[in-house]
PDB file of C-alpha atoms in Angstrom:
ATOM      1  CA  UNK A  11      42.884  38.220 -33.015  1.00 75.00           C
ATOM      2  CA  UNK A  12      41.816  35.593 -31.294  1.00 89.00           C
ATOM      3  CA  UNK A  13      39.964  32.413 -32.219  1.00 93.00           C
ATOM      4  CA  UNK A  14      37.732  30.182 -30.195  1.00 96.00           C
ATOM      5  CA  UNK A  15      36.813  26.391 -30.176  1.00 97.00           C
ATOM      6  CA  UNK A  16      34.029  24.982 -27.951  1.00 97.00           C
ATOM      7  CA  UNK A  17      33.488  21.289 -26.617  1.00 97.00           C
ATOM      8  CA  UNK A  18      31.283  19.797 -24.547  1.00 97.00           C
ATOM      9  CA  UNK A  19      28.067  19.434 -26.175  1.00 98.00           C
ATOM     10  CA  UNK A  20      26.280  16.209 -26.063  1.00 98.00           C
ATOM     11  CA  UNK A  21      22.729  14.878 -25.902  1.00 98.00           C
ATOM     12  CA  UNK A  22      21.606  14.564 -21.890  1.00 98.00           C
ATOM     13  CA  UNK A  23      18.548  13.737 -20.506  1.00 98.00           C
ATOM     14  CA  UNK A  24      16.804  16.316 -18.291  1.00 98.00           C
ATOM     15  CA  UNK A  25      18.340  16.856 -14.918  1.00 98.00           C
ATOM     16  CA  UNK A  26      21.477  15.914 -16.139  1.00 98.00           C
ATOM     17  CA  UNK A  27      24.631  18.013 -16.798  1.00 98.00           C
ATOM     18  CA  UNK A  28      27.917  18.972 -18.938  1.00 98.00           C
ATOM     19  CA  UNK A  29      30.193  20.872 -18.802  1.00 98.00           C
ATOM     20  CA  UNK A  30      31.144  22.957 -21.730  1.00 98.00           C
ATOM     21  CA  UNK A  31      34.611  24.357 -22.741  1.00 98.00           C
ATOM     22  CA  UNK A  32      35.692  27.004 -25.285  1.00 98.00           C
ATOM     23  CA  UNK A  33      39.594  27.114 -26.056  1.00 97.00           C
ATOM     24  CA  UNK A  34      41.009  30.309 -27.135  1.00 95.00           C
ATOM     25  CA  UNK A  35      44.012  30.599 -28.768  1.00 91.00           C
ATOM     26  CA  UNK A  36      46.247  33.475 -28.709  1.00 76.00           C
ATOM     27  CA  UNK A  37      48.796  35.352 -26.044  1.00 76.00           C
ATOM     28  CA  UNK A  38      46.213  37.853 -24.918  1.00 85.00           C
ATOM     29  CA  UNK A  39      43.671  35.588 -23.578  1.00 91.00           C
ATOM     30  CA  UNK A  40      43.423  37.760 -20.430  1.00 91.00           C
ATOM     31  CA  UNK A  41      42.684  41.137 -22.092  1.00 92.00           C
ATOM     32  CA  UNK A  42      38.698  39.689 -23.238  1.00 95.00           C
ATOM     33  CA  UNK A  43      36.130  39.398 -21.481  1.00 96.00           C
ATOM     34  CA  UNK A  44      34.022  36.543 -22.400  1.00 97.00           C
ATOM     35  CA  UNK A  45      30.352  34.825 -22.803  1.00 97.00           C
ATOM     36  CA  UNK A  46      28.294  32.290 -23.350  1.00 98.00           C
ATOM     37  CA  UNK A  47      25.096  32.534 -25.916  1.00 98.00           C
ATOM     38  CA  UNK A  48      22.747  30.194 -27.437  1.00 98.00           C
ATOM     39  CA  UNK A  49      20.548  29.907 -30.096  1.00 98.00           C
ATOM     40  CA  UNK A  50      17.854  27.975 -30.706  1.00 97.00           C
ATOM     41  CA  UNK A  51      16.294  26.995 -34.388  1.00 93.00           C
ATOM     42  CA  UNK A  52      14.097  30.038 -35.492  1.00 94.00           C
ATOM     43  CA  UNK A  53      15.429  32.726 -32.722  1.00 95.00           C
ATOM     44  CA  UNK A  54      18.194  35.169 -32.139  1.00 95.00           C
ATOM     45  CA  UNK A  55      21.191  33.788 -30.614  1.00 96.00           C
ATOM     46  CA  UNK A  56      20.798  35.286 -26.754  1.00 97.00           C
ATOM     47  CA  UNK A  57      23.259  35.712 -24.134  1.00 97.00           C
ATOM     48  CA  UNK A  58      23.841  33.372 -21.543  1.00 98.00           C
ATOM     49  CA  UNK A  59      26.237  34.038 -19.221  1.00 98.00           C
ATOM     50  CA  UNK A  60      29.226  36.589 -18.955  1.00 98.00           C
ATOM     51  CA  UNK A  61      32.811  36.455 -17.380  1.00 97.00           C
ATOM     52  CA  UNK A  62      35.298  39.524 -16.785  1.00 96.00           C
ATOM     53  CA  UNK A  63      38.898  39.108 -17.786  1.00 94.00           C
ATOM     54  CA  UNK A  64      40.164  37.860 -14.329  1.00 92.00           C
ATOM     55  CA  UNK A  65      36.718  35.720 -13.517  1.00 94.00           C
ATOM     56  CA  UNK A  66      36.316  38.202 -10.620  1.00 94.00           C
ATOM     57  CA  UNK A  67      32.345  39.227 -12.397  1.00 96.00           C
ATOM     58  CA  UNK A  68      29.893  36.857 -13.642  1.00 97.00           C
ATOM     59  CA  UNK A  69      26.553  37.356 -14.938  1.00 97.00           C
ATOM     60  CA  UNK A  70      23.907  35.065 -15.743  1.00 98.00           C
ATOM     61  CA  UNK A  71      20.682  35.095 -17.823  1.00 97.00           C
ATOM     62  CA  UNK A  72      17.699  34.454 -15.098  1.00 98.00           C
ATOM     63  CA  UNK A  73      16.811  31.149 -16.611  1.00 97.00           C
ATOM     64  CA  UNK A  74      19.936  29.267 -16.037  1.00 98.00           C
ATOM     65  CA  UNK A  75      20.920  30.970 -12.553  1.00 98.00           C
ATOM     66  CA  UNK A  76      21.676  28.912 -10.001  1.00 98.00           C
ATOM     67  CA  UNK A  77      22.085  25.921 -12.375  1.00 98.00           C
ATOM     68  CA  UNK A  78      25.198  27.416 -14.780  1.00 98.00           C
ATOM     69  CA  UNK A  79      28.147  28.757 -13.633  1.00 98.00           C
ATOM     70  CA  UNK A  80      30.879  30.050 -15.597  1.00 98.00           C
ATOM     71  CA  UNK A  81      34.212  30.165 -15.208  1.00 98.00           C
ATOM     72  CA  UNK A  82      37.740  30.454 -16.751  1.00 97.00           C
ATOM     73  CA  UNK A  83      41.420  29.407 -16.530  1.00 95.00           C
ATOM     74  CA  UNK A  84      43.339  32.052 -18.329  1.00 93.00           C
ATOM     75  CA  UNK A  85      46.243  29.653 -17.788  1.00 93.00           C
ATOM     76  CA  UNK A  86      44.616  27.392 -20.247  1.00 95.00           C
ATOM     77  CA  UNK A  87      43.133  30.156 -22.204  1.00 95.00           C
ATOM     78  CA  UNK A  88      39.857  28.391 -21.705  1.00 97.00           C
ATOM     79  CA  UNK A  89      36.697  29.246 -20.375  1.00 97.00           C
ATOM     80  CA  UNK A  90      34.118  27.033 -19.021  1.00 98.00           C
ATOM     81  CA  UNK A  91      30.119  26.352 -18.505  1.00 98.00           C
ATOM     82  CA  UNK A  92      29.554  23.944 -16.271  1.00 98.00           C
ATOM     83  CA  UNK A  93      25.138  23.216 -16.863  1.00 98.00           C
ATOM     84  CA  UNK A  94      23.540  21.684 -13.877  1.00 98.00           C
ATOM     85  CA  UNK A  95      19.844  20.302 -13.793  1.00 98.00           C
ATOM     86  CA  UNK A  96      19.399  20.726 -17.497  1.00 98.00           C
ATOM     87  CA  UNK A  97      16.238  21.309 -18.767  1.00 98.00           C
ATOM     88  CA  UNK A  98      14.417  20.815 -22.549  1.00 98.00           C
ATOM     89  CA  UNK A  99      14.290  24.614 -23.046  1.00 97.00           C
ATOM     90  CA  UNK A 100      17.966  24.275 -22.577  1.00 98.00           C
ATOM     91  CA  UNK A 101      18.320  23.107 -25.676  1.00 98.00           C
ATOM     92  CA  UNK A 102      20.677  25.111 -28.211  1.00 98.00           C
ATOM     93  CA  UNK A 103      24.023  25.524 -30.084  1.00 98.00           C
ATOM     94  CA  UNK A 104      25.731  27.390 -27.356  1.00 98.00           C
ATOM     95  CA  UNK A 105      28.787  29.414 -28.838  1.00 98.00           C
ATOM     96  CA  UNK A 106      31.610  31.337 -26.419  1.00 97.00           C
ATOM     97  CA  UNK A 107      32.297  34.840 -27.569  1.00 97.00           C
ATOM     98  CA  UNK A 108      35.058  37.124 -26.736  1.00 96.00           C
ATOM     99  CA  UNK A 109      35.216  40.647 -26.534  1.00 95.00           C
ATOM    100  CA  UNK A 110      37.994  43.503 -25.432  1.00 92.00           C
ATOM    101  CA  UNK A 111      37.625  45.002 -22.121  1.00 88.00           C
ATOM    102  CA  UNK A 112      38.924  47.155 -19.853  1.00 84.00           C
ATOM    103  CA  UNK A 113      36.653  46.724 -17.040  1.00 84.00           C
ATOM    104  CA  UNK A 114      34.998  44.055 -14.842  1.00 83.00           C
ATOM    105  CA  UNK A 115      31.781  45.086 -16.690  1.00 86.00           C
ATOM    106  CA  UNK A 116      29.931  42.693 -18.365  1.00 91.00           C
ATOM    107  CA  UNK A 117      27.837  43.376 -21.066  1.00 91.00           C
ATOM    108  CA  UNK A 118      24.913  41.019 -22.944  1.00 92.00           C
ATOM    109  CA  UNK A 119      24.574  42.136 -26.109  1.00 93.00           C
ATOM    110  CA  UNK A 120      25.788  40.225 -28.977  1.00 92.00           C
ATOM    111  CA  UNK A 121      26.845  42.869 -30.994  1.00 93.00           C
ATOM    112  CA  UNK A 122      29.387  43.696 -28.214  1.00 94.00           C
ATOM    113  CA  UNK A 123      31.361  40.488 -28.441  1.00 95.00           C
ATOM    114  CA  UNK A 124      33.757  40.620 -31.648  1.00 95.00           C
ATOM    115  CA  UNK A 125      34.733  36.754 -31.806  1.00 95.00           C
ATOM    116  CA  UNK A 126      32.888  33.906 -31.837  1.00 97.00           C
ATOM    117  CA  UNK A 127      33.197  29.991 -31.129  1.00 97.00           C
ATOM    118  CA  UNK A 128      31.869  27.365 -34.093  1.00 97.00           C
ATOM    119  CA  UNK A 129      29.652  26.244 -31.715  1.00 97.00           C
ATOM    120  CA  UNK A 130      28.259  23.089 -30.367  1.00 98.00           C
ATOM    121  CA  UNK A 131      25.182  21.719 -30.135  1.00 98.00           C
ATOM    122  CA  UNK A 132      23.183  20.428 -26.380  1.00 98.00           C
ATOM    123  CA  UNK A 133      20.271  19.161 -26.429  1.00 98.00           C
ATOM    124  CA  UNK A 134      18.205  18.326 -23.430  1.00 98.00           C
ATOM    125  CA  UNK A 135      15.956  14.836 -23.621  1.00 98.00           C
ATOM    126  CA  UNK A 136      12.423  14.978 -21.271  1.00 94.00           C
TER     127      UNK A 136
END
């Protein structure tokens, strides 16, 4: 229903930043809500931050608050991360899920989100 293609990723020394994006294709951009996760080697891929349909709700894991913020363009059908003051434990593949919703709720579990990105890969130099 809808597939999703993220860019961005890069190599960065600690404190840097980049931005990531995730294009999603489709004429019903506006109808998912839609997240950020990452996984790094050996764990479960865990949610990072969440957007509602119209960007009017975010949510944000409490390790990368204050330094992440997402946001989208529905426009564009693309939805963005911008990472601030990156740090080592940063580093991940970082994929951009979508999901149907019909609220402003956002949820974090991965099982909830129905599409996924290919992913792409950031990893954080000390």
């Amino acid at each position: 229903q809808v597939e999703l293609v993220e860019s961005g990723g890069g190599l960065v020394q600690a404190g840097g930043s980049l931005r990531l994006s995730c294009a999603a294709s489709g004429r019903t951009f506006s109808n998912y809500a839609m997240g950020w996760f990452r996984q790094a080697p050996g764990r479960e891929r865990e949610f990072v931050a969440g957007i509602s349909r119209s960007g009017g709700s975010t949510s944000y894991t409490d390790s990368v608050k204050g330094r992440f913020t997402i946001s989208r363009d529905n426009d564009r059908n693309t939805v963005y991360l911008q990472m601030n003051s990156l740090k080592p434990e940063d580093t991940a593949v970082y994929y951009c899920a979508a999901r149907r919703s019909s609220s402003a709720r956002i949820v974090i579990g991965r099982e909830e989100y129905g599409y996924w990105g290919q992913g792409t890969q950031v990893t954080v130099s000390s």
